[in-house]
Amino acid sequence: MLLKNFYFLIITRILFILFTCIFLGIILSNLENGYYYTLTGIILLLSLQTWMLLRQVNKTNYDLEKFLSAISDHDSSIRFPGCSNKSFAKLHERMHAAIKILQSARIESEKTRQMLQRVVDHVNTGLLSFDSFGRVEFQNKAVCRFVSDRHQRQVTFIKDADYDLYNILSNINPPQEVLYKLENNGSTQSVLIRATSLKSEGNMMTLVSFEDITNELDRKELDSWQRLIRVLTHEIMNSVSPVISLTSVIAGYFKDKKDGSPVTPEKIDQHVIYKTLSGLNTIEETGKGLLDFVDKYRSLNLLPEPKPVRFTIDKLFSKCRQLMESFVSERIEIITRVDPEDLSLTADQSQVEQVLINLMKNSIEAIGNMDNGRISLSASYAGSAVIIQVGDNGIGIPESIAKDIFVPFYTTKENGSGIGLSLSRQIMYNHNGTISANSTPGAGSVFSLRFPTRNH
């Protein structure tokens, strides 16, 4: 409606100008009759009409430019003066209504922003976001517990106070996670730093969270130590208790039952000598078993540092299949899948191979004598990591022992050492990776090896 009124006014003024020009042409063709004053009046009228037309257009353009600039600058204080022209009055009315809507939206946006700021300031997790140029866009109160100061505009403000932390923030690649030891007032905090990517107004932002997991790690470490001590105590007691009992029995062969004095040599017969040698042999075997147990424990802490090389996972799987041929019966099928086919990994190949062979041996034992056994080896990308999985359709892992399978020397096998999975976890830890198990009793198990991006 407003545009129709505007067009009507413009067309009306153009028609007046056109009629005036026609009348001017008629007067010019009859100047010999002396219409000089009329000519002057018509020229003045034509000039006035042209000026009014230009004023009409310029005023509309000026008002629109003023309105659009106010919207662009988020200025809700702009006002348009009253106008006798109904079209302009309605236009100004609509503009004022639009500005009020803009003002209301700004107020609601500010309320939401303040509410969000209060919420993120309330949490204990530190939050810091910055762009590709290191400009800080957002930070909450909790972040000051992890960085030197707050309300800085550049990430470089961390550099002087904590260069290592600055180096982590400068090189972190979302969705990477880094565990950082932060020295704070003489104490050490374990801080988990997570990064994620955000897109804001066309710019890529990095949002970093700082979470103090010291207590959680301490609880897990204590729990791990308690479980390890239980296993160690069980194994040592199983070895030492029979030795003590057997030593007491052997000593009894050479003591008088009445007063405990040593027996005379003539009372020592071949039967006593045989039982003594048999007992000493048992003590020796038990002692060797205990030494072997200690040696295996040492092997967990004496693993060589990984020597990373780049290799294709397809060739790794082929080698593992070849090494396991003598262990796999005809009832078991080994399936491999690598996606993409040329997927490669940078790691210590021999150590990764050792982990896979150990997991495949466990799968063979889980399948046992069942028909249609299946072991699957698969590898693929998953976000910022390479995931290698070893699965089977064996008996699975009972829920009661699932939490203890990675504890050193914990085993439910009759002849098991309980070191295979512990060693595998240590190898993955040395590669900055993780190993996890997902099992359904009676349906099989899947072990997942996760290698971070920087290792592939």
PDB file of C-alpha atoms in Angstrom, residues 224-225 228-229 231-232 291-306 351 354-355 358 404-410 417-430 435:
ATOM      1  CA  SER A 224      43.917 -49.598  40.387  1.00  0.00           C
ATOM      2  CA  TRP A 225      46.520 -49.942  43.114  1.00  0.00           C
ATOM      3  CA  LEU A 228      46.754 -54.728  41.789  1.00  0.00           C
ATOM      4  CA  ILE A 229      47.680 -55.258  45.448  1.00  0.00           C
ATOM      5  CA  VAL A 231      46.245 -59.722  42.793  1.00  0.00           C
ATOM      6  CA  LEU A 232      49.854 -59.472  43.986  1.00  0.00           C
ATOM      7  CA  LEU A 291      60.692 -65.239  40.347  1.00  0.00           C
ATOM      8  CA  ASP A 292      58.965 -65.705  36.993  1.00  0.00           C
ATOM      9  CA  PHE A 293      55.966 -63.819  38.369  1.00  0.00           C
ATOM     10  CA  VAL A 294      58.202 -60.930  39.496  1.00  0.00           C
ATOM     11  CA  ASP A 295      60.006 -60.955  36.149  1.00  0.00           C
ATOM     12  CA  LYS A 296      56.680 -60.627  34.327  1.00  0.00           C
ATOM     13  CA  TYR A 297      55.761 -57.732  36.594  1.00  0.00           C
ATOM     14  CA  ARG A 298      59.048 -56.042  35.688  1.00  0.00           C
ATOM     15  CA  SER A 299      58.296 -56.510  31.998  1.00  0.00           C
ATOM     16  CA  LEU A 300      55.306 -54.171  32.359  1.00  0.00           C
ATOM     17  CA  ASN A 301      57.609 -51.367  33.495  1.00  0.00           C
ATOM     18  CA  LEU A 302      60.536 -52.128  31.197  1.00  0.00           C
ATOM     19  CA  LEU A 303      58.772 -51.939  27.846  1.00  0.00           C
ATOM     20  CA  PRO A 304      61.035 -50.321  25.251  1.00  0.00           C
ATOM     21  CA  GLU A 305      60.034 -46.936  23.913  1.00  0.00           C
ATOM     22  CA  PRO A 306      57.998 -47.206  20.702  1.00  0.00           C
ATOM     23  CA  GLN A 351      54.442 -53.726  19.413  1.00  0.00           C
ATOM     24  CA  GLN A 354      52.149 -58.070  19.619  1.00  0.00           C
ATOM     25  CA  VAL A 355      48.870 -56.561  20.869  1.00  0.00           C
ATOM     26  CA  ASN A 358      47.553 -61.469  22.007  1.00  0.00           C
ATOM     27  CA  ASP A 404      39.385 -56.373  36.124  1.00  0.00           C
ATOM     28  CA  ILE A 405      40.560 -57.806  32.799  1.00  0.00           C
ATOM     29  CA  PHE A 406      43.276 -55.154  32.372  1.00  0.00           C
ATOM     30  CA  VAL A 407      44.603 -55.518  35.937  1.00  0.00           C
ATOM     31  CA  PRO A 408      48.103 -57.066  35.855  1.00  0.00           C
ATOM     32  CA  PHE A 409      48.154 -60.823  36.662  1.00  0.00           C
ATOM     33  CA  TYR A 410      44.384 -61.038  36.948  1.00  0.00           C
ATOM     34  CA  SER A 417      49.528 -65.460  33.356  1.00  0.00           C
ATOM     35  CA  GLY A 418      47.187 -62.454  33.468  1.00  0.00           C
ATOM     36  CA  ILE A 419      49.767 -60.273  31.779  1.00  0.00           C
ATOM     37  CA  GLY A 420      48.643 -60.220  28.128  1.00  0.00           C
ATOM     38  CA  LEU A 421      45.949 -57.536  28.366  1.00  0.00           C
ATOM     39  CA  SER A 422      47.963 -55.522  30.896  1.00  0.00           C
ATOM     40  CA  LEU A 423      50.909 -55.528  28.510  1.00  0.00           C
ATOM     41  CA  SER A 424      48.611 -54.528  25.641  1.00  0.00           C
ATOM     42  CA  ARG A 425      47.252 -51.596  27.620  1.00  0.00           C
ATOM     43  CA  GLN A 426      50.787 -50.468  28.497  1.00  0.00           C
ATOM     44  CA  ILE A 427      51.776 -50.596  24.811  1.00  0.00           C
ATOM     45  CA  MET A 428      48.733 -48.518  23.858  1.00  0.00           C
ATOM     46  CA  TYR A 429      49.505 -46.034  26.643  1.00  0.00           C
ATOM     47  CA  ASN A 430      53.038 -45.632  25.280  1.00  0.00           C
ATOM     48  CA  ILE A 435      42.352 -50.010  24.528  1.00  0.00           C
TER      49      ILE A 435
END
